[in-house]
GROMACS .gro file of C-alpha atoms in nm:
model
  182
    1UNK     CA    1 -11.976  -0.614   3.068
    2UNK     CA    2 -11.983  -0.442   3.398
    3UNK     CA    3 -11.774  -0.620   3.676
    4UNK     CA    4 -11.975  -0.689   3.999
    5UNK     CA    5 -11.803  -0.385   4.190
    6UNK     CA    6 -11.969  -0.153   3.982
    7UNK     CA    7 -12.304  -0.264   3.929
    8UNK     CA    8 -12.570  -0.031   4.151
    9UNK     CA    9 -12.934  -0.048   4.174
   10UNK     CA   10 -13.164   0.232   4.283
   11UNK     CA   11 -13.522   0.198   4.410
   12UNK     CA   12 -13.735   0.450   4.511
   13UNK     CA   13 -14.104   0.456   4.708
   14UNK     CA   14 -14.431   0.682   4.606
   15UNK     CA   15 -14.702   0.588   4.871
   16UNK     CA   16 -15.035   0.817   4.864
   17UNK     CA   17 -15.338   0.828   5.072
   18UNK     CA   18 -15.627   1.020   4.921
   19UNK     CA   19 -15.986   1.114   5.061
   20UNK     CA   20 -16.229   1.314   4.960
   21UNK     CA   21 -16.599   1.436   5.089
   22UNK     CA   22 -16.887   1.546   4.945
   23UNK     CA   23 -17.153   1.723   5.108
   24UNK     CA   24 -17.514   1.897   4.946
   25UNK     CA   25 -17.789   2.077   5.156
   26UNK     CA   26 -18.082   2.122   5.022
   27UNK     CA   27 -17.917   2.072   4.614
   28UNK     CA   28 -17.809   2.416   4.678
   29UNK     CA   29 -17.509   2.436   4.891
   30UNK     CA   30 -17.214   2.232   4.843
   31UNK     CA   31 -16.904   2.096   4.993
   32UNK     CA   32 -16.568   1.915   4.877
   33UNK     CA   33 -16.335   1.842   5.115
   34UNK     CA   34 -15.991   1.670   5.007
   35UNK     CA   35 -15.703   1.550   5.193
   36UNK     CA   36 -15.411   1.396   5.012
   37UNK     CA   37 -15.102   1.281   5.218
   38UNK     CA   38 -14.787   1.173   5.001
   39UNK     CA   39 -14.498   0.965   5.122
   40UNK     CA   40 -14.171   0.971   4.878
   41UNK     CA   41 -13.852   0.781   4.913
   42UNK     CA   42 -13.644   1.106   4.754
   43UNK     CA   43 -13.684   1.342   5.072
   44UNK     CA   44 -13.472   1.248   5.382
   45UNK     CA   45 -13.725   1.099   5.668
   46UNK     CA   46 -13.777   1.442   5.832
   47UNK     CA   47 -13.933   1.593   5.506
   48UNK     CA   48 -14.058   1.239   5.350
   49UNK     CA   49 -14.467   1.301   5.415
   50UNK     CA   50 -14.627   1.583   5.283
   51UNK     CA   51 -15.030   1.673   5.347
   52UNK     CA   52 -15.230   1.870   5.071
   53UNK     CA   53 -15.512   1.955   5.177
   54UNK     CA   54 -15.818   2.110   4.966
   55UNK     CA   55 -16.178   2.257   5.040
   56UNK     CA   56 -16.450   2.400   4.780
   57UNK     CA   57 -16.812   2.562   4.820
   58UNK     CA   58 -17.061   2.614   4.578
   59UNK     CA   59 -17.380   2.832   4.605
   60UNK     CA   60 -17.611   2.690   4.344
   61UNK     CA   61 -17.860   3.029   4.311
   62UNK     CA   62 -18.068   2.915   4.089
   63UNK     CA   63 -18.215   2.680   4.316
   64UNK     CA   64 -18.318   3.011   4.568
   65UNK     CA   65 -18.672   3.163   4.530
   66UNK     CA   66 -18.542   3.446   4.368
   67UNK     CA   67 -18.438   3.268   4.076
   68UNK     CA   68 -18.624   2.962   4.070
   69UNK     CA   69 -18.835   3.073   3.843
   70UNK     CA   70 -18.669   3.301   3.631
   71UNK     CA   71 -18.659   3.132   3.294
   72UNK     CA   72 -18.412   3.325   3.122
   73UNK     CA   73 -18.151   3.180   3.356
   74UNK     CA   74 -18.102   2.853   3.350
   75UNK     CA   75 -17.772   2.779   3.581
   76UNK     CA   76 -17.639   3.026   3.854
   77UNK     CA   77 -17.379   2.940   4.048
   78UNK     CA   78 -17.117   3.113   4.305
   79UNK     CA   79 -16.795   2.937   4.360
   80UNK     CA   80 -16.481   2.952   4.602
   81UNK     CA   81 -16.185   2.713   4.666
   82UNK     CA   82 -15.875   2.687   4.858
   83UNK     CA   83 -15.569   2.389   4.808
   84UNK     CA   84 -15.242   2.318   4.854
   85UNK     CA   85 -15.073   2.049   4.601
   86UNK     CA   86 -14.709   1.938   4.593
   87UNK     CA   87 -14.569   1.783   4.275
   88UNK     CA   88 -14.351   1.462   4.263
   89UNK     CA   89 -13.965   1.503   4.194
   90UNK     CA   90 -13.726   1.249   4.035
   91UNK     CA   91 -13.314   1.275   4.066
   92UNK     CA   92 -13.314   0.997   3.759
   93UNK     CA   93 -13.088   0.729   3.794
   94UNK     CA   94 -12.729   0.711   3.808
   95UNK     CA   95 -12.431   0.501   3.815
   96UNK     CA   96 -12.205   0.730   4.089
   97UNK     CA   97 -12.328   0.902   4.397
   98UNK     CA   98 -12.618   1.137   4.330
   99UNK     CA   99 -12.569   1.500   4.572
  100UNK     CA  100 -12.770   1.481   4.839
  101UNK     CA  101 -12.977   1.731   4.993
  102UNK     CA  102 -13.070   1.639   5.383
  103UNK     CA  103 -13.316   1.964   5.408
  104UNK     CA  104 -13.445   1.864   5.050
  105UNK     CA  105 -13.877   1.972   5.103
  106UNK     CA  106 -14.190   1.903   4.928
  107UNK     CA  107 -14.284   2.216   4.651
  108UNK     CA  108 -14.626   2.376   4.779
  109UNK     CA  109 -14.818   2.498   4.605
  110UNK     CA  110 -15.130   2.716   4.802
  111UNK     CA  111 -15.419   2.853   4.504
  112UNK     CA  112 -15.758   3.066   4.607
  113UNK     CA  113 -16.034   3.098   4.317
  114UNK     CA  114 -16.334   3.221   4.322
  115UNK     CA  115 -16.591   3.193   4.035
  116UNK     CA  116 -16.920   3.231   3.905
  117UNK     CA  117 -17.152   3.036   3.669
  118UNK     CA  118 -17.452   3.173   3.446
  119UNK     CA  119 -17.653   2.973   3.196
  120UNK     CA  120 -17.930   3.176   3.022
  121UNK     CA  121 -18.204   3.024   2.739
  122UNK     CA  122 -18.184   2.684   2.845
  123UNK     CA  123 -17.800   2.715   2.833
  124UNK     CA  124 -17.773   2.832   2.481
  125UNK     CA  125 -17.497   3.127   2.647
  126UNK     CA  126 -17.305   3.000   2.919
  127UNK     CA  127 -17.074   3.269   3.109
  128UNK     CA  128 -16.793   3.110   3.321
  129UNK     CA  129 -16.564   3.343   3.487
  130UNK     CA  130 -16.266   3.272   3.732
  131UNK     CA  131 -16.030   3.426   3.937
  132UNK     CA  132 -15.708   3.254   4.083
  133UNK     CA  133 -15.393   3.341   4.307
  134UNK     CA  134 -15.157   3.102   4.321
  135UNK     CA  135 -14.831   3.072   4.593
  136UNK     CA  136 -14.567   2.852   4.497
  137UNK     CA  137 -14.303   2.794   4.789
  138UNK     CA  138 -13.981   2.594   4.835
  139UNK     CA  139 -13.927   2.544   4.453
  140UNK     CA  140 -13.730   2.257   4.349
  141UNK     CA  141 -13.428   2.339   4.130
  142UNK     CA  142 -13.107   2.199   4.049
  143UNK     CA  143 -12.826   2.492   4.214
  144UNK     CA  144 -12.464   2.472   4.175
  145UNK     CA  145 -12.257   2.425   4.501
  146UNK     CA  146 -11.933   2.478   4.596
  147UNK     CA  147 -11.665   2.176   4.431
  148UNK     CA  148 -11.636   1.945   4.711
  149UNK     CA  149 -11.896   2.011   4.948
  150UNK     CA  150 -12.133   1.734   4.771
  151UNK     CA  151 -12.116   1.425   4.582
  152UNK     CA  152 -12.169   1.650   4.237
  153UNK     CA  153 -12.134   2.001   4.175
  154UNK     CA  154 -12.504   2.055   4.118
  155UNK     CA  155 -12.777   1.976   4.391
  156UNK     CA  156 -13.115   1.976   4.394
  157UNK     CA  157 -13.268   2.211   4.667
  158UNK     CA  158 -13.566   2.463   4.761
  159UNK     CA  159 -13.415   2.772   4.605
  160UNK     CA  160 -13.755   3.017   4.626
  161UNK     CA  161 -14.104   3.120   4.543
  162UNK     CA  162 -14.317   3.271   4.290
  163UNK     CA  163 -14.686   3.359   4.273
  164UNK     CA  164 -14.939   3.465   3.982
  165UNK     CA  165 -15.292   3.544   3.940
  166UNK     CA  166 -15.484   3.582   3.670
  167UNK     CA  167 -15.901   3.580   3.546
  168UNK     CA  168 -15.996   3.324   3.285
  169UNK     CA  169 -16.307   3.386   3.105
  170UNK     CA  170 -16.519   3.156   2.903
  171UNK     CA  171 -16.850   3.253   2.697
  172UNK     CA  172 -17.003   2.974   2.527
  173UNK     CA  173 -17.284   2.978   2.266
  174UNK     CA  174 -17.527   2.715   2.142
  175UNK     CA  175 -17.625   2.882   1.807
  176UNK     CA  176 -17.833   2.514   1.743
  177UNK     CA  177 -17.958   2.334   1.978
  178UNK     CA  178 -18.244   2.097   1.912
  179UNK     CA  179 -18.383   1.783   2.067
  180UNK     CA  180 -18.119   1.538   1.801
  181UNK     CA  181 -17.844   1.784   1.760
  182UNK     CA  182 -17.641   2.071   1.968
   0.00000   0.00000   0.00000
């Protein structure tokens, strides 16, 4: 059994505030705006909050005069978004003093897309295509330090960045589709 002098505890605190609002004109043009704030008990005080915030626009085309009454396309739609997100880190739980990092930072990540929607025969072919770019900064790894200087020789910091982009495209087709079965 453990003696009383070397029995620890450890708690830590995830607190979130989310929002988020939707706006349509006229069914055709459309708004989300998000705002997550996160609070965590693993950053020092002067990095503990970090704010995420996100906004999308869709231009729903088919709903335009020009369209409208095209049969052959059933769904147009233009897309764009912008957001930031951070991810939640963990030290895990330990027995001895963990290392400590005071300048320790949220991880953001910042992505743009841009995308377009096309239905055609009552959606029998759907076309989906999507471009992203996304900005990771202030990664969170695990770096060795110098013996000594911490309570561990490995500590957890924001050691960089890294970005990517990439186009995702989707074709669907309905070879069936009848009133009972798709």
């Amino acid at each position: 059994l453990p003696s009383e002098n070397t029995l620890y505890k450890s708690e830590n605190y995830l607190v979130s505030f989310f929002g988020r609002f939707n706006y349509s004109l006229k069914n055709r043009y459309l708004l989300t705006f998000t705002l997550r704030n996160d609070g965590s008990s693993r950053f020092s005080e002067d990095n503990r909050w970090g704010l995420f915030p996100s906004v999308a626009l869709a231009w729903k085309m088919k709903e335009e005069g020009f369209l409208k009454n095209v049969d052959a396309v059933s769904d147009a739609k233009l897309r764009v978004g912008y957001g930031i997100t951070g991810p939640i880190v963990g030290n895990g739980e330990t027995y001895r003093p963990n290392a400590y990092n005071n300048d320790l930072t949220w991880e953001r990540t910042t992505t743009y897309n841009a995308g377009i929607d096309l239905g055609f025969w009552n959606d029998r072919v759907v076309a989906n295509v999507d471009w992203y770019y996304r900005k990771t900064t202030d990664l969170i790894n695990t770096v060795y330090v110098a013996c000594g200087s911490n309570f561990a020789p490995k500590l957890t910091s924001n050691i960089g960045s890294l970005h990517n982009q990439g186009l995702e495209l989707a074709l669907t087709w309905r070879a069936i589709q009848t009133k009972n079965w798709r």
